[in-house]
Tab-separated table of C-alpha atoms in Angstrom:
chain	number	residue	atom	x	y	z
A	1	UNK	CA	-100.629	-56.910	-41.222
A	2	UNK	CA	-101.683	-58.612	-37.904
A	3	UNK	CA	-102.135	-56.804	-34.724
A	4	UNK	CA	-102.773	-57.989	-31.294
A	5	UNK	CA	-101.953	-57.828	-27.630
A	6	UNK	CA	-99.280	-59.706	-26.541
A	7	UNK	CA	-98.732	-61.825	-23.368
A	8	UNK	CA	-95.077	-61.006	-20.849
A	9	UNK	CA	-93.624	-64.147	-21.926
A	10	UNK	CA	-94.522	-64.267	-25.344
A	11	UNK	CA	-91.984	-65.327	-27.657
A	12	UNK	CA	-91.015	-64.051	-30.717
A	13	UNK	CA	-90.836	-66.909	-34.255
A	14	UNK	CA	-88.077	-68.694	-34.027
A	15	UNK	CA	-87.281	-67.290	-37.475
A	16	UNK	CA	-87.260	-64.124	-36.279
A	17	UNK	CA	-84.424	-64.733	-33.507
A	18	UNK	CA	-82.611	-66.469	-35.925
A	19	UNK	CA	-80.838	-63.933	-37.317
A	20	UNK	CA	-80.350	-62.084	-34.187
A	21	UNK	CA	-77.082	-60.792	-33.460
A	22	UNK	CA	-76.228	-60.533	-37.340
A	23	UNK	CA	-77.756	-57.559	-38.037
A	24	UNK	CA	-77.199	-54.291	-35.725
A	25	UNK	CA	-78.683	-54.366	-32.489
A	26	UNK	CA	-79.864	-51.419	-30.491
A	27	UNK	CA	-82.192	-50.541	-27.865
A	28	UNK	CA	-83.959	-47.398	-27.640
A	29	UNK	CA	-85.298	-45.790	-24.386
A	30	UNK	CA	-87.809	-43.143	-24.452
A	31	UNK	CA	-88.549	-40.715	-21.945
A	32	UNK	CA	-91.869	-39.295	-21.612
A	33	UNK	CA	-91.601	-36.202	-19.646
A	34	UNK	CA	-91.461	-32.897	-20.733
A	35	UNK	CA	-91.371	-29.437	-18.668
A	36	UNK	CA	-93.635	-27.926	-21.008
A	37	UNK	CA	-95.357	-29.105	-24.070
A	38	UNK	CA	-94.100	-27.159	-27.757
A	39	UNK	CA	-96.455	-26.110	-30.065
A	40	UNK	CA	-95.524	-28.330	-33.031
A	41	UNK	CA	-95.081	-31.150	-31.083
A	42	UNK	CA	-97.231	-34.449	-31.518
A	43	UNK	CA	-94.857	-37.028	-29.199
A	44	UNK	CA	-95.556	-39.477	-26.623
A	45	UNK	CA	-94.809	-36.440	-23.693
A	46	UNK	CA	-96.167	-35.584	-20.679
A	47	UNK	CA	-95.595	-32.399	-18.591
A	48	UNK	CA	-95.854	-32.730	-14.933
A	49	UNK	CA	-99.487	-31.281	-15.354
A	50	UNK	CA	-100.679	-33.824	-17.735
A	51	UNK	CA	-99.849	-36.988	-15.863
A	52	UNK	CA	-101.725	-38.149	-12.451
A	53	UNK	CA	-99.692	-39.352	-9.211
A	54	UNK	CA	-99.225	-42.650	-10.293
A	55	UNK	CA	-97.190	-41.286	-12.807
A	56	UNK	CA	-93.437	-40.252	-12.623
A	57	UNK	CA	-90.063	-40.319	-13.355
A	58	UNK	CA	-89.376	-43.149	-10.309
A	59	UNK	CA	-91.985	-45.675	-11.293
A	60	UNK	CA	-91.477	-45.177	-14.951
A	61	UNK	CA	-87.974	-46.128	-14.332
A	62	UNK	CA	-89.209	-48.917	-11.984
A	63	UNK	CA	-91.079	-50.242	-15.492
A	64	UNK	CA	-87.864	-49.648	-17.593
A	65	UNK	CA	-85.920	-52.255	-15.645
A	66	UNK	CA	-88.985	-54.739	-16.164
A	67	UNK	CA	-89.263	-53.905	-18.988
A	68	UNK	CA	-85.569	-54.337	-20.148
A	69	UNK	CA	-85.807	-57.865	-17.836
A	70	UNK	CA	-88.327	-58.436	-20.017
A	71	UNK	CA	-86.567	-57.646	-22.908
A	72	UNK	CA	-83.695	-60.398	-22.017
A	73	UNK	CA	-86.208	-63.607	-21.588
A	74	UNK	CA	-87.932	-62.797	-24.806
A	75	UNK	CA	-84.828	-62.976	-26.915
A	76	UNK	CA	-83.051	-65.523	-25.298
A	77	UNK	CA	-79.588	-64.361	-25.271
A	78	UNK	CA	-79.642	-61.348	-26.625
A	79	UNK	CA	-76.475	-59.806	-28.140
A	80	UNK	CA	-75.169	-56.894	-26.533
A	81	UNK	CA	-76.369	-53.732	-27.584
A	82	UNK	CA	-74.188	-52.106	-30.597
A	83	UNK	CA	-76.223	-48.432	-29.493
A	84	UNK	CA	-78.360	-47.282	-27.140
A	85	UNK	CA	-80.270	-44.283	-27.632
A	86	UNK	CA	-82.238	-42.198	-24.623
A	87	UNK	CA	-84.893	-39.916	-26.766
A	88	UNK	CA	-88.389	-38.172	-25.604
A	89	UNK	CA	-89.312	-36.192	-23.802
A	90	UNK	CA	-86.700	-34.583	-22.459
A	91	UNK	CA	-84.108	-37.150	-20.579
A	92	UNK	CA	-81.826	-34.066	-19.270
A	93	UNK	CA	-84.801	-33.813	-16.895
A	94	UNK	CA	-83.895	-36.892	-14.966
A	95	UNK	CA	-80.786	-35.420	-14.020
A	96	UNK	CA	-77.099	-36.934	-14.941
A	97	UNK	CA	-78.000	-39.686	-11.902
A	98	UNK	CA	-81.367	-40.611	-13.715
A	99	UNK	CA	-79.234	-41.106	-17.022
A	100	UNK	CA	-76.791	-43.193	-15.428
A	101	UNK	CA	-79.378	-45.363	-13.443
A	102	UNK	CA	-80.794	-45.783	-17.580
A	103	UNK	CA	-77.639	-46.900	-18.652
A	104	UNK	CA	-76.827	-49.364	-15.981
A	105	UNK	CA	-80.468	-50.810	-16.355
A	106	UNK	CA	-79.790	-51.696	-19.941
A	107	UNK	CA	-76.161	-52.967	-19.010
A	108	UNK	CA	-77.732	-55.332	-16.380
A	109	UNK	CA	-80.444	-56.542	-18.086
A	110	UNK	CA	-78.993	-56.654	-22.297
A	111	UNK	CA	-75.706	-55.782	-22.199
A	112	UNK	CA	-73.914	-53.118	-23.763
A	113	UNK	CA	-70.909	-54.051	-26.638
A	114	UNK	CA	-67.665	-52.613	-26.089
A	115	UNK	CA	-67.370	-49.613	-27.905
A	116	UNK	CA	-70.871	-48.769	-28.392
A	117	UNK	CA	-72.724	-45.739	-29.288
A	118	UNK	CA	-74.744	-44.240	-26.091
A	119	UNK	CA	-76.699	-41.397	-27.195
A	120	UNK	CA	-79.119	-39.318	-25.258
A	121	UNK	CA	-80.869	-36.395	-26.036
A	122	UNK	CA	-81.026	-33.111	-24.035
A	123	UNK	CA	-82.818	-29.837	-23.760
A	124	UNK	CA	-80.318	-27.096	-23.779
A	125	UNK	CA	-82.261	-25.650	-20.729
A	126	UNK	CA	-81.763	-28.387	-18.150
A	127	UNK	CA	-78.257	-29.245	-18.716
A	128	UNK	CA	-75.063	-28.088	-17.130
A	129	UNK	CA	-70.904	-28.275	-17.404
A	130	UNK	CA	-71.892	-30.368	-14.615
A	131	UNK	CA	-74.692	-32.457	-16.045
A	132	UNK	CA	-72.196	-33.246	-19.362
A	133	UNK	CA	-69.332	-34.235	-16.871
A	134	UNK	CA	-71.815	-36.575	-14.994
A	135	UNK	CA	-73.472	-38.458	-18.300
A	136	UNK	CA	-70.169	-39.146	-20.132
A	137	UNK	CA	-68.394	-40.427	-16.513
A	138	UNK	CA	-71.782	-42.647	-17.068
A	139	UNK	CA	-70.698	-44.108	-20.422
A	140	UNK	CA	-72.713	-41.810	-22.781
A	141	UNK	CA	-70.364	-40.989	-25.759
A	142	UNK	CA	-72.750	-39.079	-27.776
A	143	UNK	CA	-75.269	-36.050	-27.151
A	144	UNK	CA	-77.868	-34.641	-29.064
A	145	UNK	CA	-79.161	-30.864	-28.330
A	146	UNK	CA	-82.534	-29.739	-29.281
A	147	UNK	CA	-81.706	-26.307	-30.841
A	148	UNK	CA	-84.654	-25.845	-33.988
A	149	UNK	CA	-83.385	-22.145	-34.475
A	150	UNK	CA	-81.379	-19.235	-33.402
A	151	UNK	CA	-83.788	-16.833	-33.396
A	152	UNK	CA	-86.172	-15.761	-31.270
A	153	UNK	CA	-89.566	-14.790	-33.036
A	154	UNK	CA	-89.447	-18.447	-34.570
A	155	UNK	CA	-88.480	-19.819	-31.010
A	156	UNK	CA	-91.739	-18.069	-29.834
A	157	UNK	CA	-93.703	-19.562	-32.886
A	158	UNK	CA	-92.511	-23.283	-31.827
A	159	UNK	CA	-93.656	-22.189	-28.283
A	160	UNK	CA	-89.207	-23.210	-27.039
A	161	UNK	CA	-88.937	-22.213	-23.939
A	162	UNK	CA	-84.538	-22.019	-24.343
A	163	UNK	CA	-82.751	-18.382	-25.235
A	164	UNK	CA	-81.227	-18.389	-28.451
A	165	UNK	CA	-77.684	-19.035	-27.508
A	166	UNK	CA	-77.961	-21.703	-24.821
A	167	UNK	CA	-77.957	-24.513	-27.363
A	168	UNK	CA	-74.662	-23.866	-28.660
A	169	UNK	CA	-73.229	-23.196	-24.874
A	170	UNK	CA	-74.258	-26.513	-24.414
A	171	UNK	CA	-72.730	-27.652	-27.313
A	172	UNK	CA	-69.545	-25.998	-26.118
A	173	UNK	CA	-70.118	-27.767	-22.522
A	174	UNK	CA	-70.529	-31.054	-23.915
A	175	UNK	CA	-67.463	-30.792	-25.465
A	176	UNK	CA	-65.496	-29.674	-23.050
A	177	UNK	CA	-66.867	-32.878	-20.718
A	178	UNK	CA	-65.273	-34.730	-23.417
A	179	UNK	CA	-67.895	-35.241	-26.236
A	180	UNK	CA	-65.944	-35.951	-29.154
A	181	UNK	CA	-69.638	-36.203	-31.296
A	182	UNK	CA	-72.319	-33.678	-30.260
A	183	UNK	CA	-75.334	-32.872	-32.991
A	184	UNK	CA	-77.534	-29.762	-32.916
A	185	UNK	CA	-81.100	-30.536	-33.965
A	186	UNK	CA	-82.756	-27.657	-36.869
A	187	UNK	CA	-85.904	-26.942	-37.949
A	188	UNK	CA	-86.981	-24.975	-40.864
A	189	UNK	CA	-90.071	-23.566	-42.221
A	190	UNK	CA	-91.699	-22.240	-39.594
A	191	UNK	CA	-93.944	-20.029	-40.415
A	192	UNK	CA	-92.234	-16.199	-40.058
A	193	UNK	CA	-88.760	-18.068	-40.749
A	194	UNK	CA	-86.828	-15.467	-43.189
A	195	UNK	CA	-84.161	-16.628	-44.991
A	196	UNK	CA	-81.964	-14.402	-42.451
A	197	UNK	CA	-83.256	-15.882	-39.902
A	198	UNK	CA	-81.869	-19.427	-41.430
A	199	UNK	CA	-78.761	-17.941	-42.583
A	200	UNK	CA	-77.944	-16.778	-38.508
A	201	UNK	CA	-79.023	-20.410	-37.281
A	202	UNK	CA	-76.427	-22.304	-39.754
A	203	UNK	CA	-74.077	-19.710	-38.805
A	204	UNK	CA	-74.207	-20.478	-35.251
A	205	UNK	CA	-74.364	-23.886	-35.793
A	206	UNK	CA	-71.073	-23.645	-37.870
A	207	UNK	CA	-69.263	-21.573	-34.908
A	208	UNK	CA	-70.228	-24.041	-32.260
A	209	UNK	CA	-68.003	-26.858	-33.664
A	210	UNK	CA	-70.554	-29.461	-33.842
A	211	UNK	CA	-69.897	-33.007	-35.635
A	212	UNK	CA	-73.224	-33.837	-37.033
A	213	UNK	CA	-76.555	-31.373	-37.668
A	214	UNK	CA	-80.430	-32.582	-37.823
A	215	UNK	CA	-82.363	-30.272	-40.423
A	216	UNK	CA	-86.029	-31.869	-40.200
A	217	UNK	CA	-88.852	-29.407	-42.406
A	218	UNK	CA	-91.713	-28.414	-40.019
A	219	UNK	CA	-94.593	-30.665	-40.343
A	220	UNK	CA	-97.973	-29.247	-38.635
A	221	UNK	CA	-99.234	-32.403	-37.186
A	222	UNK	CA	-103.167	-33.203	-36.356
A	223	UNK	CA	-103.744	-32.592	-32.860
A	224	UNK	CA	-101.288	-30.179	-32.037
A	225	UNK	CA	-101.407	-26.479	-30.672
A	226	UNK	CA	-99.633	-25.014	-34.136
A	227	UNK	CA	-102.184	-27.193	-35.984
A	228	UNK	CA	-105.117	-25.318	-34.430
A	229	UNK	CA	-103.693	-21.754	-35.290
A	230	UNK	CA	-102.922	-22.205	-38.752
A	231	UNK	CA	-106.542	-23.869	-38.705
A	232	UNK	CA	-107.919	-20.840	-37.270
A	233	UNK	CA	-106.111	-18.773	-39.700
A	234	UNK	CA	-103.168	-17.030	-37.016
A	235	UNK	CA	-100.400	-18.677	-39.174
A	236	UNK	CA	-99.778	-19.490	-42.481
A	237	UNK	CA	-98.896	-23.079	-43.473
A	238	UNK	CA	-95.504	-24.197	-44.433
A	239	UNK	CA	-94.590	-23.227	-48.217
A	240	UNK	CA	-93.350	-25.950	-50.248
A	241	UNK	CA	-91.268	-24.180	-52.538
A	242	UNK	CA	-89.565	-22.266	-49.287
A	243	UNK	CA	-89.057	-25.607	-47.743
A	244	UNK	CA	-87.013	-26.667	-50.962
A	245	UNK	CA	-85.528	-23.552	-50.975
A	246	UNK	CA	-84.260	-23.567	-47.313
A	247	UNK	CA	-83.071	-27.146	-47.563
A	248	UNK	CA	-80.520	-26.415	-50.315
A	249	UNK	CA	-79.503	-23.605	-48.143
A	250	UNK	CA	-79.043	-25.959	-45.750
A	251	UNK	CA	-76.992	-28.780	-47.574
A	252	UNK	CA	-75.274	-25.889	-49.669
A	253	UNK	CA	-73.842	-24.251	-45.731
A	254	UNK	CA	-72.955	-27.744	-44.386
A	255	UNK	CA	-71.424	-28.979	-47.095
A	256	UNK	CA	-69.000	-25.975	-47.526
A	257	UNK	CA	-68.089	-26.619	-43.739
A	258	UNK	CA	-67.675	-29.967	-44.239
A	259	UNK	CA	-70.336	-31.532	-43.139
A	260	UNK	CA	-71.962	-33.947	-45.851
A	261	UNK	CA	-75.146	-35.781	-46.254
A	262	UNK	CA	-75.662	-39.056	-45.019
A	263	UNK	CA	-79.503	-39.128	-44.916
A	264	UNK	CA	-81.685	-37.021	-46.475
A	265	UNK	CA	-81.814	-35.158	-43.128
A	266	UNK	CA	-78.530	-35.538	-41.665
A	267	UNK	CA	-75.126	-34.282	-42.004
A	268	UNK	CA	-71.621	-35.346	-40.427
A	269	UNK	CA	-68.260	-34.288	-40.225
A	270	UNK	CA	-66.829	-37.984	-40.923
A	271	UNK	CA	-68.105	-41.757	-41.099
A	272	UNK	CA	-67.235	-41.761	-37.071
A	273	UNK	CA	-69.585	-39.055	-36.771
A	274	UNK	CA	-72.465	-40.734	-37.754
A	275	UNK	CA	-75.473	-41.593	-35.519
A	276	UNK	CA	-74.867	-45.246	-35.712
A	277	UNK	CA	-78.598	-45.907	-33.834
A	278	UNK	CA	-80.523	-44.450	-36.588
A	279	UNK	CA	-78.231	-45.863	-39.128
A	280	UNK	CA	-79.606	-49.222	-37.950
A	281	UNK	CA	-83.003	-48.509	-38.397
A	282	UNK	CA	-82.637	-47.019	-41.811
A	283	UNK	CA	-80.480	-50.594	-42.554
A	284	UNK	CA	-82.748	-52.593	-41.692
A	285	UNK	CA	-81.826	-53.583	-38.062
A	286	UNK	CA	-83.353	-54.817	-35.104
A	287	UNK	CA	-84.214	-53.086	-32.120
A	288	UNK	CA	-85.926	-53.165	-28.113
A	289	UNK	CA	-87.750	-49.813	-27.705
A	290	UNK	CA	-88.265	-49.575	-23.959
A	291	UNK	CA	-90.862	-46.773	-22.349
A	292	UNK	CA	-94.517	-45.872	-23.053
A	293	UNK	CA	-95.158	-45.673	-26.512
A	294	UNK	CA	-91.859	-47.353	-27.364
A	295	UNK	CA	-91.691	-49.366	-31.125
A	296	UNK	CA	-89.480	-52.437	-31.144
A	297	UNK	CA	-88.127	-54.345	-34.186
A	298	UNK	CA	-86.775	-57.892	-34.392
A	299	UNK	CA	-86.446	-59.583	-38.186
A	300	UNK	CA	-89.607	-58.521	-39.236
A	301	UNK	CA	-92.108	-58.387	-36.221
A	302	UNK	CA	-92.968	-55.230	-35.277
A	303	UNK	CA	-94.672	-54.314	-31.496
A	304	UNK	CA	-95.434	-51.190	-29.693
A	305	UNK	CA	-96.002	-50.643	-26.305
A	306	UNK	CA	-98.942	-48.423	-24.729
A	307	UNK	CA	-98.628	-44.807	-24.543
A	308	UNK	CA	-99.814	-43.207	-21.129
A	309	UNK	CA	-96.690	-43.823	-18.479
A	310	UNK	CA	-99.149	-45.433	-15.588
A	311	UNK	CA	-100.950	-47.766	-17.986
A	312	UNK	CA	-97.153	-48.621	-18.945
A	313	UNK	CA	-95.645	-49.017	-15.240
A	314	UNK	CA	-99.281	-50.679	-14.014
A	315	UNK	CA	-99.039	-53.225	-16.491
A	316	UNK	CA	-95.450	-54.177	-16.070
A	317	UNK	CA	-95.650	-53.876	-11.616
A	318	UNK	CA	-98.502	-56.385	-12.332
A	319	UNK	CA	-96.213	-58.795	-14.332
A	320	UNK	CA	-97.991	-58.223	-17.394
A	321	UNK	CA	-96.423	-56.947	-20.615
A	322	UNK	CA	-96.469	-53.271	-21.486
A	323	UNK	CA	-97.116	-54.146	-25.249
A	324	UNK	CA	-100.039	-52.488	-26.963
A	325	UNK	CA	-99.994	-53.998	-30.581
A	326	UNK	CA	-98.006	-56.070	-32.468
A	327	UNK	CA	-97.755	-56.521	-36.770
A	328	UNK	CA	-95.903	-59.585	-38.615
A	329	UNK	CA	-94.486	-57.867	-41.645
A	330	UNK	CA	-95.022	-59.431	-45.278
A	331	UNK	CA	-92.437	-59.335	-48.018
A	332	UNK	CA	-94.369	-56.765	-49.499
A	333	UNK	CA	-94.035	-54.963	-46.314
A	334	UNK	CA	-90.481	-55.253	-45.357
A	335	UNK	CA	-89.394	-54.671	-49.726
A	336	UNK	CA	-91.157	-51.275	-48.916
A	337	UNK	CA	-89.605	-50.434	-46.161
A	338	UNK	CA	-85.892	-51.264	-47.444
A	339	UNK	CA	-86.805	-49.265	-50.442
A	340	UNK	CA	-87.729	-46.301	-48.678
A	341	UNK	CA	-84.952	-46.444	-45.910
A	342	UNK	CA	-82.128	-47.425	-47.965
A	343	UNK	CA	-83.160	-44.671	-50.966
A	344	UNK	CA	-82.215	-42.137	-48.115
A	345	UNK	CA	-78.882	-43.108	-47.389
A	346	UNK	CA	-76.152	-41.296	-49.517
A	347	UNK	CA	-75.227	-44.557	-50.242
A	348	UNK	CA	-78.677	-45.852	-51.370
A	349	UNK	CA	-80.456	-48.842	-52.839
A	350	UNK	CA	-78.779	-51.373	-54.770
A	351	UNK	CA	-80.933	-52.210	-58.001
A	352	UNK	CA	-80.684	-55.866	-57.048
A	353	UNK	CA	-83.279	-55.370	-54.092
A	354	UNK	CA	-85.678	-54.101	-57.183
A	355	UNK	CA	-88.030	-55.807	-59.748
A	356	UNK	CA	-87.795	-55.111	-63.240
A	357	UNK	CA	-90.320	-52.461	-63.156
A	358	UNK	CA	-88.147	-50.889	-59.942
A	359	UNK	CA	-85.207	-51.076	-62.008
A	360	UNK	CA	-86.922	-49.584	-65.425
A	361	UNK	CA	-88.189	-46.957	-62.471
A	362	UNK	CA	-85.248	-46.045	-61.293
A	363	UNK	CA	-83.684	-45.228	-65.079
A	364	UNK	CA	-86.562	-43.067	-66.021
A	365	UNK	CA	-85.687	-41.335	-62.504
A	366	UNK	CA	-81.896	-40.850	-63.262
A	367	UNK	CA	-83.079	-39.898	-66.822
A	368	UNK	CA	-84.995	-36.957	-64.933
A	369	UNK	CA	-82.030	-35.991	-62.621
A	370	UNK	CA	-83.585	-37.349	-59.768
A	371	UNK	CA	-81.281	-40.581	-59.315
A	372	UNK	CA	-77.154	-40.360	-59.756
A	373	UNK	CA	-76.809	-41.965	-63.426
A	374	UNK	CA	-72.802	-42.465	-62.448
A	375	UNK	CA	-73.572	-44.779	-59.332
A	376	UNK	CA	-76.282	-46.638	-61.411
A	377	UNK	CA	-73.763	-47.767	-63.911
A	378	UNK	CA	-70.186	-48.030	-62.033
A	379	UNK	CA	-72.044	-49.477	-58.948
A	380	UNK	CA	-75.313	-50.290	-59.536
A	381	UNK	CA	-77.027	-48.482	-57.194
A	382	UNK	CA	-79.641	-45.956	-56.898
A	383	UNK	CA	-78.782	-42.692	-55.272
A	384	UNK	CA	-80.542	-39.820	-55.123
A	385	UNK	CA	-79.114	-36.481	-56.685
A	386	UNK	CA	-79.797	-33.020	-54.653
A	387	UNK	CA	-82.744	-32.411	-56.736
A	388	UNK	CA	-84.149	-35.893	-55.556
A	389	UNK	CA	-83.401	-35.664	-52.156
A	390	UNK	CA	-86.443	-32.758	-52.479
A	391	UNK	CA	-88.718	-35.362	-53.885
A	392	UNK	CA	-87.432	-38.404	-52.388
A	393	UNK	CA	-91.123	-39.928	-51.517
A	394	UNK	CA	-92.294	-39.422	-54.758
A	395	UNK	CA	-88.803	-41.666	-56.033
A	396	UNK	CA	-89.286	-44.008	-53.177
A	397	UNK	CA	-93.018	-44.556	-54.773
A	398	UNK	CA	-91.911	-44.976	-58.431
A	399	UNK	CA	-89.525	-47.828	-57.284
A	400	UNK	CA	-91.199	-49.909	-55.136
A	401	UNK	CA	-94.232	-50.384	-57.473
């Protein structure tokens, strides 16, 4: 892999924006501001206290539109977005306006399809009946609440600033403003999480209605606050065996309800109900990632932008582009990648993308209940059991050599 700094008007290999527009197209805008920084968090987020006056929610948005201009001469004529997904950070902090000013800058600048998804993400603390109303008169059809846990002691833990029950009021808002597909986001394994304390967070999650649920296991990331105390010896790290054992409870709860795996960590109520963004990452799609720190993908080049918001909104004010790095990825690179992105789908990898030591891989796998033996022989495709959902990067390993 190849990495270097890339020029405004650089353009991508004509190979690369060859096949644009037949594979899913997105565009993903990240927000970098935060109201206060969580414990277990290791993001590209800023709280008001962290960033200096050339910083803020005006001229980052300033460098979104130049960026997103940007965005339009380097690929030409660039299909209309399929989704568009507003993640940080916290984008409920700009306000329903701020949101719609988003969505009109990538409608002006890219183009959104008819139909598409519009997803943004949202604290439960700073949003409103009003707020919902505002975003989906904008054109959002999709929200996504940050809710991690129902109760409290783990809320502390995570240092979440929202009560217990405001996520799924929120939930409830948003779907009285007309959200047909809301998702609640989970996290599990933090440490002092009972299995009680689980149990109550499905259950509210169940109750609220909710089309699609996020489980992620906690990960205790370098750098972080919740790094340093189980360094220090204040919390114990996350058990393995627990982690497995909450994440059947998980699957087991959802899937009684209805809701069924998609991706190793995600769960819908219907096809519909799918996050079609993330879909086309883990298919292999291409993608503008617009904001400090943003990652963009177009057939098989792979940039980033820089991560502090007034290096990003200097650089792009200056006519200069925002980008911090860029990698050309080999076939090695990219077979990886489809291996490991595909394997997570429910409806996984067919053995054709393998070699014959993949392929003898993935028998020895379904020999060892890890793969579906069923789907390998009616449809020739590897698909990973319940059991090897729990080990799916060890799986992902064996196959791709």
């Amino acid at each position: 892999m190849t990495s270097a700094v890339v020029p405004a008007e650089s353009a991508l290999p004509a190979e690369s924006l060859a096949g644009l527009g037949t594979r899913p197209f997105g565009v993903y805008v990240h927000v970098p501001f935060c109201a206060t920084r969580c414990g277990y968090c290791d993001f590209n987020t800023y709280t008001a206290g962290e960033l200096d006056s050339a910083s803020s929610p005006e001229s980052w948005l300033d460098g979104l539109r130049r960026e997103l201009e940007l965005a339009g001469r380097v690929l030409g004529a660039p299909p209309p977005a399929d989704t568009v997904f507003v993640g940080g950070g916290t984008p409920s902090l700009l306000g329903a306006g701020g949101l719609e000013s988003v969505l009109g800058a990538v409608r002006d600048a890219v183009g959104i399809a008819p139909g598409a998804e519009v997803t943004t993400e949202s604290n439960p603390e700073s949003t409103s009946p009003e707020f919902f109303a505002g975003i989906r008169d904008a054109g959002y059809t999709r929200v996504s609440l940050g809710m991690q846990s129902a109760a409290r002691h783990v809320l502390r833990v995570l240092d979440r600033v929202h009560t217990p029950g405001r996520p799924v009021a929120a939930a409830a808002e948003a779907r009285a403003a007309g959200f047909e597909h809301v998702n609640l986001d989970l996290i599990y394994g933090t440490p002092g999480e009972r299995p009680e304390d689980l149990r109550a967070s499905l259950d509210a999650v169940l109750e609220s209605g909710v089309d699609h649920v996020s489980a992620y296991a906690l990960i205790v990331e370098e750098g972080t606050a919740l790094a340093r105390r189980v360094r220090r010896g204040e919390l114990p790290a996350p058990d393995d065996d627990m982690l497995a054992e909450y994440y059947e409870q998980i699957d087991r709860s959802l899937a009684a309800a209805g809701l069924r795996w998609y991706e190793v960590s995600n769960w819908a109520a219907s096809e519909a109900a799918r996050c079609g963004h993330n879909l086309g990452y883990w298919r292999g799609g291409d993608w503008w990632g617009a904001g400090p720190g943003a990652h963009s993908h177009v057939g098989g080049v792979r940039w980033w932008n820089v991560k502090h918001p007034s290096r990003y909104a200097a650089a792009l004010a200056s006519g200069a582009s925002p980008v911090g790095g860029r990698e050309m990825l080999t076939e090695e690179d990219r077979h990886l990648e489809r291996v490991m992105l595909e394997l997570r789908l429910a409806e996984g990898l067919s053995l054709d993308v393998l070699d014959q030591s993949g392929i003898a891989a993935a028998r020895d796998a379904a020999a060892e209940g890890l793969l579906d033996q069923s789907a390998m022989d009616s449809r020739g495709r590897a698909v990973l059991t319940a059991r090897g959902r729990l080990l799916a990067d060890g799986v992902v390993r064996r196959l791709a050599g």
